[in-house]
Protein backbone atom coordinates (compact mmCIF):
# COMPACT_ATOMS: atom_id res chain seq x y z
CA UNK A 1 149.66 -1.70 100.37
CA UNK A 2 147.23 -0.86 103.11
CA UNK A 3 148.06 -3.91 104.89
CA UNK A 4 152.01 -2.41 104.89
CA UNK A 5 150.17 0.25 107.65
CA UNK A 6 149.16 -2.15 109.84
CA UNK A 7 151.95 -3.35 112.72
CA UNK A 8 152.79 -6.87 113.15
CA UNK A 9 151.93 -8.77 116.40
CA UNK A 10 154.06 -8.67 119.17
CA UNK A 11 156.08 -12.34 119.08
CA UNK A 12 154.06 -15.04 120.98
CA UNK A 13 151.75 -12.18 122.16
CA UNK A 14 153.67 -10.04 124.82
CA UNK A 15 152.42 -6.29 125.56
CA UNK A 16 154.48 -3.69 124.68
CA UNK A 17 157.35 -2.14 125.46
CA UNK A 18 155.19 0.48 127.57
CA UNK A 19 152.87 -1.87 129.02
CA UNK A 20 155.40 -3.82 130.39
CA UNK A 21 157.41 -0.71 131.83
CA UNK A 22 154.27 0.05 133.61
CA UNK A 23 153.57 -3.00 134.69
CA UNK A 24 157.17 -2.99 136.50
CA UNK A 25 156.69 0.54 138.08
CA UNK A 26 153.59 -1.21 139.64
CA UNK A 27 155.65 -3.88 140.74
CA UNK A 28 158.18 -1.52 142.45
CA UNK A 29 155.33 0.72 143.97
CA UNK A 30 153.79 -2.03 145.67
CA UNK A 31 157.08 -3.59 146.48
CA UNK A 32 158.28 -0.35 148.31
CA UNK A 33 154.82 -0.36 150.22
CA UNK A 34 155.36 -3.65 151.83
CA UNK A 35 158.99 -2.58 153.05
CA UNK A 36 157.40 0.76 154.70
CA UNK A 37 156.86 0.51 158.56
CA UNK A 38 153.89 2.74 159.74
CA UNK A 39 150.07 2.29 158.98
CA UNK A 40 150.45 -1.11 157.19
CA UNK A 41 153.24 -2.40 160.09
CA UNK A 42 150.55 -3.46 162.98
CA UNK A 43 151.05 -6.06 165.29
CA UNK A 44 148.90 -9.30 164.78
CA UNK A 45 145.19 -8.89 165.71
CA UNK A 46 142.88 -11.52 166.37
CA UNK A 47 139.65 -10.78 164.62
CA UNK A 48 136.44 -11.54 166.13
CA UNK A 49 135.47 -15.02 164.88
CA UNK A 50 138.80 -15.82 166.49
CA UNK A 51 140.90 -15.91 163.39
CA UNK A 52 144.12 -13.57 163.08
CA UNK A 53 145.23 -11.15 160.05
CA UNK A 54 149.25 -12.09 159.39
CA UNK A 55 149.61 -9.17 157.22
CA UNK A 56 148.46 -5.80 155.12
CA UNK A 57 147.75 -8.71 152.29
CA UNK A 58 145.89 -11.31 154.32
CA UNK A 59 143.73 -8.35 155.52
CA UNK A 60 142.83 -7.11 151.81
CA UNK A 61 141.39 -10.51 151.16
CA UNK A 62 138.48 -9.73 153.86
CA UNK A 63 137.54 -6.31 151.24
CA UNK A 64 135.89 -6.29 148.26
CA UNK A 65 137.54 -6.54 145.06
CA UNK A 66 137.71 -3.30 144.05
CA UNK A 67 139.14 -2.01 146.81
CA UNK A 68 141.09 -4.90 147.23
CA UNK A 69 142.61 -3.95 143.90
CA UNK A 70 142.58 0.33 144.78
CA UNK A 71 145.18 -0.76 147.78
CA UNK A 72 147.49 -3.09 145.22
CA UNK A 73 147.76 -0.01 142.56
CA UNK A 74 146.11 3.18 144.08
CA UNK A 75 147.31 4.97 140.54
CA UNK A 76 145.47 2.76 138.40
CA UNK A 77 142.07 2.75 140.42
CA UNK A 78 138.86 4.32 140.18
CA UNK A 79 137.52 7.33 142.48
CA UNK A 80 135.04 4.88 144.43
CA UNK A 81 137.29 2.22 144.54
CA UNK A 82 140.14 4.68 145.97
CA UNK A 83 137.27 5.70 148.98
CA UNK A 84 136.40 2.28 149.48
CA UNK A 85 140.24 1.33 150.23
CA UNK A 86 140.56 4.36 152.35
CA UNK A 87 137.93 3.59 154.49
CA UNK A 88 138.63 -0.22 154.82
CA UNK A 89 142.34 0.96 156.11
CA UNK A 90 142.51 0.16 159.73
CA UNK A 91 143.14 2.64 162.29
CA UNK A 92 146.50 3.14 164.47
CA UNK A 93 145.54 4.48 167.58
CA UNK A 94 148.10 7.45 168.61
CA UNK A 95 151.21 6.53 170.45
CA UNK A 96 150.31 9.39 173.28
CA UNK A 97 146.63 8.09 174.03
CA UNK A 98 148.04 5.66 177.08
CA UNK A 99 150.12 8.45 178.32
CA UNK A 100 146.97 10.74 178.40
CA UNK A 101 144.77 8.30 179.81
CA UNK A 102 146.74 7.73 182.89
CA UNK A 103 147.88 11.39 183.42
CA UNK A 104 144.19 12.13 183.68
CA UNK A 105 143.62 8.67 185.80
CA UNK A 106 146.33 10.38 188.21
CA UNK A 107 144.71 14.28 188.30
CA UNK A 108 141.36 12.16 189.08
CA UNK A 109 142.82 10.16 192.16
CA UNK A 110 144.96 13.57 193.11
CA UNK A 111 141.46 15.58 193.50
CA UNK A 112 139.63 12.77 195.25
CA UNK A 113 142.37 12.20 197.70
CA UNK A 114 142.57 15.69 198.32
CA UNK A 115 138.70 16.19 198.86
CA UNK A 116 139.18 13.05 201.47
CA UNK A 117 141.88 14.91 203.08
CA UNK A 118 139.92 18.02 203.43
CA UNK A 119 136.65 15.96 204.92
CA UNK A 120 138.93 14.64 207.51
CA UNK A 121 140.42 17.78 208.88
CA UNK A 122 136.87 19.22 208.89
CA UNK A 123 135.39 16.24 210.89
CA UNK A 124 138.14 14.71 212.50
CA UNK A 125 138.36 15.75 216.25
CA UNK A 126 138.66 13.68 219.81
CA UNK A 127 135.55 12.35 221.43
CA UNK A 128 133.90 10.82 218.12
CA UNK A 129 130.71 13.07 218.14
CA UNK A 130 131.74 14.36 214.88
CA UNK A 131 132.43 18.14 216.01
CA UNK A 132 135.07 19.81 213.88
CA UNK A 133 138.66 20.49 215.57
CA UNK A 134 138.73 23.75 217.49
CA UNK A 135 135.47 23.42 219.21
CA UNK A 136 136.92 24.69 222.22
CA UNK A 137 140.32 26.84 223.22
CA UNK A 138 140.69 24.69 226.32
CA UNK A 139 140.17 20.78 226.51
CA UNK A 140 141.11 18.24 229.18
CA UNK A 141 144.54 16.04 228.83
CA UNK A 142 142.96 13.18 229.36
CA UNK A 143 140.55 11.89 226.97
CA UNK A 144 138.73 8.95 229.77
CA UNK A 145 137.01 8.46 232.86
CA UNK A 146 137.14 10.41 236.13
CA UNK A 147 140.62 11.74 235.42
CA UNK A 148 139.32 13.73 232.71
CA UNK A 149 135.92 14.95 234.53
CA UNK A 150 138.13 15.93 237.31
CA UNK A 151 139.97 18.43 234.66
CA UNK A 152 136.95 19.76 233.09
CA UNK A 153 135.60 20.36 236.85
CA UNK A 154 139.04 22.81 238.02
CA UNK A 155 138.92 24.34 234.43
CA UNK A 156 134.91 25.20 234.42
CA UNK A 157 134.95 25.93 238.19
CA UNK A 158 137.54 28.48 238.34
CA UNK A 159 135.80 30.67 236.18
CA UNK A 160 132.17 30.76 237.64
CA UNK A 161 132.59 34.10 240.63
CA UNK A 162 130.60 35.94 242.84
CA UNK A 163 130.63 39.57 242.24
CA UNK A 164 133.33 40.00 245.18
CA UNK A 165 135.64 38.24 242.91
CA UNK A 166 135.37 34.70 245.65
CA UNK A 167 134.56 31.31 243.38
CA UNK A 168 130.87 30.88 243.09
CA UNK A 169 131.08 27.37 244.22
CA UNK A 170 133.91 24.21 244.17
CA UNK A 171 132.95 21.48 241.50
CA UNK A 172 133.52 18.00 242.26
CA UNK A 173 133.43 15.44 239.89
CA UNK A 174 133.48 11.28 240.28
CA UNK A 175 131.66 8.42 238.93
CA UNK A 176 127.60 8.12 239.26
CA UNK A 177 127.82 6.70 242.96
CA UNK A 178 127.74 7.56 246.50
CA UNK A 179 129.86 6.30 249.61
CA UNK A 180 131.05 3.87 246.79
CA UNK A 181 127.93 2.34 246.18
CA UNK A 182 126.99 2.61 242.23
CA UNK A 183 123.57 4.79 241.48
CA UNK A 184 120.97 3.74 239.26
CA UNK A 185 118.65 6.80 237.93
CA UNK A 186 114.69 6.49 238.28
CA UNK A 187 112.89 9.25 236.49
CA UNK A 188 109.43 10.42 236.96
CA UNK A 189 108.33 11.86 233.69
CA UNK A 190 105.80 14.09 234.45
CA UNK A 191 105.07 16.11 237.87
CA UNK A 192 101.54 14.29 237.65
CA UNK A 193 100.11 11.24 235.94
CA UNK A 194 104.02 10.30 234.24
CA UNK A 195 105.94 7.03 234.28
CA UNK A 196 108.75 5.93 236.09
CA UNK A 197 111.83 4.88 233.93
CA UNK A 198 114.80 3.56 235.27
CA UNK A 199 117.60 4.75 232.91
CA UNK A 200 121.00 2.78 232.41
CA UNK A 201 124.25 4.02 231.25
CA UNK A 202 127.66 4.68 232.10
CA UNK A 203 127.89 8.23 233.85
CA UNK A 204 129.43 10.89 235.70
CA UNK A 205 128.75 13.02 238.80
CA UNK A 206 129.23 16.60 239.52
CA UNK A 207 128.58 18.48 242.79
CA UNK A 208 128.43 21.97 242.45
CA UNK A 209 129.26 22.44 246.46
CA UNK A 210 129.23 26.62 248.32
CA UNK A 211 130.60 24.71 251.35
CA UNK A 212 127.66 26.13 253.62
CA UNK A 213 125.23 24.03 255.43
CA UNK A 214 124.35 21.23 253.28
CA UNK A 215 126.49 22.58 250.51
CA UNK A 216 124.81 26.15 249.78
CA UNK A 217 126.59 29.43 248.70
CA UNK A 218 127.91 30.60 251.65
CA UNK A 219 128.17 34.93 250.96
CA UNK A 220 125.93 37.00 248.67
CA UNK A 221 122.37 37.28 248.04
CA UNK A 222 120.42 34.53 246.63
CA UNK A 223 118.90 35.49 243.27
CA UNK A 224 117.03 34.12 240.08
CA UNK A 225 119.99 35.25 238.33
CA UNK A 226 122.18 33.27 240.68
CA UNK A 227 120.63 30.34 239.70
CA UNK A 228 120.65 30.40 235.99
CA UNK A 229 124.48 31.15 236.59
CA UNK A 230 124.47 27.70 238.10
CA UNK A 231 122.56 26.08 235.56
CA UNK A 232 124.65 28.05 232.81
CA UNK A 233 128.29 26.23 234.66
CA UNK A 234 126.18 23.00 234.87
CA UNK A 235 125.67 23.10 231.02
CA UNK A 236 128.70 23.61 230.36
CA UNK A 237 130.23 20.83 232.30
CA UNK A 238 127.94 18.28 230.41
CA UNK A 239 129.38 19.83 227.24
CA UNK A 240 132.80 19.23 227.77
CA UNK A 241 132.19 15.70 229.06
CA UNK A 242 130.45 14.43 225.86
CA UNK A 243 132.73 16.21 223.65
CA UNK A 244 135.61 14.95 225.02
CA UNK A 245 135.16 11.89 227.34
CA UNK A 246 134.41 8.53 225.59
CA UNK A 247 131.77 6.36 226.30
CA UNK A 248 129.81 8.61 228.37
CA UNK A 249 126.01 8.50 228.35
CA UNK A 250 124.75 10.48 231.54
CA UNK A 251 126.11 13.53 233.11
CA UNK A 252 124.52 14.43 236.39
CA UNK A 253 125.16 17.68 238.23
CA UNK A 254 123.81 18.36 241.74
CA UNK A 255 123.21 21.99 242.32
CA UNK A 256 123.55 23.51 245.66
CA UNK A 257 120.49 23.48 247.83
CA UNK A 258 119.05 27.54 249.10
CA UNK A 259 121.22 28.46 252.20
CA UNK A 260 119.31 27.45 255.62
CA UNK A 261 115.90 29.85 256.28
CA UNK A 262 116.85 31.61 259.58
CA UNK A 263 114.34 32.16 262.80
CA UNK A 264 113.01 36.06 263.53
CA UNK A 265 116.70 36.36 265.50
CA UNK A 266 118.31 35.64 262.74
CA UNK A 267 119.87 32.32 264.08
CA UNK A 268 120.01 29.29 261.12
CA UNK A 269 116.67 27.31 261.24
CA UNK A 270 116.44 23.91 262.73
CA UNK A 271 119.20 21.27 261.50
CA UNK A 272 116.34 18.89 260.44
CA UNK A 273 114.55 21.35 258.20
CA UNK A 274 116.16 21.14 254.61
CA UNK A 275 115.81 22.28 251.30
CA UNK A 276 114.62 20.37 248.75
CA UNK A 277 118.00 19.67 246.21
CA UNK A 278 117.93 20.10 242.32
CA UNK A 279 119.78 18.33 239.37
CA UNK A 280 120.30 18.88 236.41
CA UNK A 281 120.23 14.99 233.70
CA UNK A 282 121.85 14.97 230.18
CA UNK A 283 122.16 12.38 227.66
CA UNK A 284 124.00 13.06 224.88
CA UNK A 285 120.73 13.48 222.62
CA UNK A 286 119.83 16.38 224.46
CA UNK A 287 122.85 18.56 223.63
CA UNK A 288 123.13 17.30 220.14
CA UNK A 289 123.00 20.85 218.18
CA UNK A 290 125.11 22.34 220.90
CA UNK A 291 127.94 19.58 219.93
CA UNK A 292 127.77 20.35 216.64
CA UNK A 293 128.86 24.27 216.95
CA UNK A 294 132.21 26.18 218.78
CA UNK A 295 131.65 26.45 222.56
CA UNK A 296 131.57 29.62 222.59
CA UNK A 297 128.42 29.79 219.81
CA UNK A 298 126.98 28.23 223.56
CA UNK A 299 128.55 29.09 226.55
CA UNK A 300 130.31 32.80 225.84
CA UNK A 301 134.03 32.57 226.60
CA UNK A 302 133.42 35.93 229.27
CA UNK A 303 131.97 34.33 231.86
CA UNK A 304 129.30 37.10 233.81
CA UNK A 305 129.06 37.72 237.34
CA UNK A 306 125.28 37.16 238.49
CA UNK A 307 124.50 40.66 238.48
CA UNK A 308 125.65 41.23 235.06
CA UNK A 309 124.11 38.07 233.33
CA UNK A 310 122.73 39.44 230.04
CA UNK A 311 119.23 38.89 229.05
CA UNK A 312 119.63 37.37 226.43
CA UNK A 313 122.00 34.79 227.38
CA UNK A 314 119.52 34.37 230.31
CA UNK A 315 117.38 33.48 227.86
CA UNK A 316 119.37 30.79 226.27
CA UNK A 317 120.25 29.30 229.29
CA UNK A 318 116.71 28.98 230.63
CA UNK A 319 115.94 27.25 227.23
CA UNK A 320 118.67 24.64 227.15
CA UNK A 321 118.06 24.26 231.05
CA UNK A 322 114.62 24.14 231.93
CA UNK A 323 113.65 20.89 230.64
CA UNK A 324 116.59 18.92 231.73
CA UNK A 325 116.17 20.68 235.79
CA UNK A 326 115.16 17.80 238.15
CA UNK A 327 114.21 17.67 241.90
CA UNK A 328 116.72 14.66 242.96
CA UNK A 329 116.49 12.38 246.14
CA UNK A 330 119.01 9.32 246.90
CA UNK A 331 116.52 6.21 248.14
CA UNK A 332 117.73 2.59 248.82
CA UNK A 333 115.07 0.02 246.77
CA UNK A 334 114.34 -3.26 249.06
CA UNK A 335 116.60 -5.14 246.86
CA UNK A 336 119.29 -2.56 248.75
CA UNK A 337 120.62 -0.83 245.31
CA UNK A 338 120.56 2.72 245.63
CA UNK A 339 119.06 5.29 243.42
CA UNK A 340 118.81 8.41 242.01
CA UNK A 341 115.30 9.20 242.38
CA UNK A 342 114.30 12.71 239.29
CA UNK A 343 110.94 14.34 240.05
CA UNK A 344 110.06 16.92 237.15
CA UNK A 345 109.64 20.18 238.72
CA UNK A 346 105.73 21.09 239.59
CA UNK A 347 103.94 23.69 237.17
């Protein structure tokens, strides 16, 4: 009778009923994962020993078993297997990463073209010394050779006046010659015991002429302040000629000599008796700062009268003058070239 309790074997040893219903809902399951696009759907990737995974399937073969088995049936898997096959999914990176890398690619070359941009307008200027734009309100049409010097000498001229309201003197301006015959310049460096350089270079000549005898200030009363006025319109000549003429590398400007000394009846002195004449030599190294700054952080755009020359523009002047003030002399070598002969002022 007890053996009456006991079920028969399934025929030829098939599962049951509910084992094989579950066994088909697995079936399904994994069927319906295999249709779905999305994680599982990624293009073909060749792996790094050069092979390629076809498919999800092909790629579970690389796991281990158990999670091999976690991602056929995720129901009927263990905990650890479950994290295993999580972690061995592969990654899809997000459809917006390429649009974010090259929106920030574009805001990168955006600020670094504007930063260029803003480096230019701040440098960028004519002559090529690097000054920014606006260095002066005035500048000469021309942007080469005597044409231009000749435009910087009726601009700076005009403005230099004795206190009568008459021009202080008429500036002429050529190339570093006279009577058409090219000038080298020979400087002695030192009043006493100094060396004699002879100094080449492409440069220009000003005359700073009071059309008097010999070219001195005809009218007023010559004065120390007189004479730092000239050296103040001499300075500023140079300054517009290396700021705006190209390829210039020495500016001389002859200063007028003292008017004629006069006998006890007053008459001018003898025609042969002269006075010494004075020059002032730039390079462009010696008026380097100055290029670098407005004009008018220089040379203030009111131009004084010599009575009313402030002290301590005086000053400045003296400074950025002194050192470059040169007793000149014109002397013909024996190989007939003619030159510009610079004696450093005594004491």
């Amino acid at each position: 009778m007890a053996g009456d309790l006991i079920p028969p074997p399934s025929p030829a040893g098939r599962p049951s009923g509910d084992a094989e219903a579950e066994r088909e809902r697995a079936r399904e399951r994994e069927e319906s994962r295999r249709r779905r696009p999305g994680l599982w759907h990624e293009p073909r990737e060749e792996a790094a020993d050069g092979e390629a995974f076809h498919s999800a399937e092909d790629e579970a073969t690389h796991l281990r078993p158990g999670a091999a088995m976690a991602m056929a049936d995720p129901d009927g898997a263990s905990a650890p297997a479950l994290a295993e096959a999580d972690r061995a999914q592969p990654r899809v990176p997000s459809p917006h990463r390429s649009r974010f890398g090259l929106l920030l690619g574009a805001l990168i070359g955006i600020a670094i073209a504007a930063a260029a941009i803003g480096a230019a307008l701040y440098v960028g200027g004519g002559g090529g010394n690097g000054a920014p734009d606006g260095w002066s309100a005035w500048k000469p049409d021309a942007d080469k050779g005597v044409g231009a010097a000749k435009q910087i000498a009726a601009h700076v001229g005009h403005r230099y006046r004795l206190a009568d309201g008459d021009q202080l003197v008429g500036v002429q301006a050529g190339p570093l010659e006279v009577f058409d015959v090219p000038l080298e310049v020979a400087m002695r460096t030192a009043a006493r015991g100094g060396n004699i350089e002879f100094i080449e270079g492409n440069g220009l000549l000003y005359t700073l002429n009071g059309l008097g005898p010999k070219g001195s200030i005809e009218g007023g009363k010559p004065s120390e302040k007189r004479h730092l006025l000239l050296r103040r319109e001499a300075l500023e000549l140079a300054l517009y000629t290396f700021r705006y003429i190209k390829g210039v590398d020495l500016v001389v400007t002859l200063l007028p000599p003292a008017p004629p000394k006069k006998d006890k009846k007053g008459s001018p002195a003898a025609a042969t008796e002269t006075s010494p004449m004075q020059a002032l030599f730039y390079r462009p190294g010696d008026l380097e700062p100055q290029l670098d700054i407005p004009l008018g952080a220089t040379i203030p755009k009111r131009t004084p009268r010599p009575e009313t020359l402030p002290g301590t523009e005086a000053r400045r002047i003296d400074a950025l003058t002194r050192g470059n003030l040169f007793l000149a002399s014109f002397q013909q070598g024996q190989d007939q070239k003619a030159f510009l002969v610079l004696d450093r002022l005594p004491g």
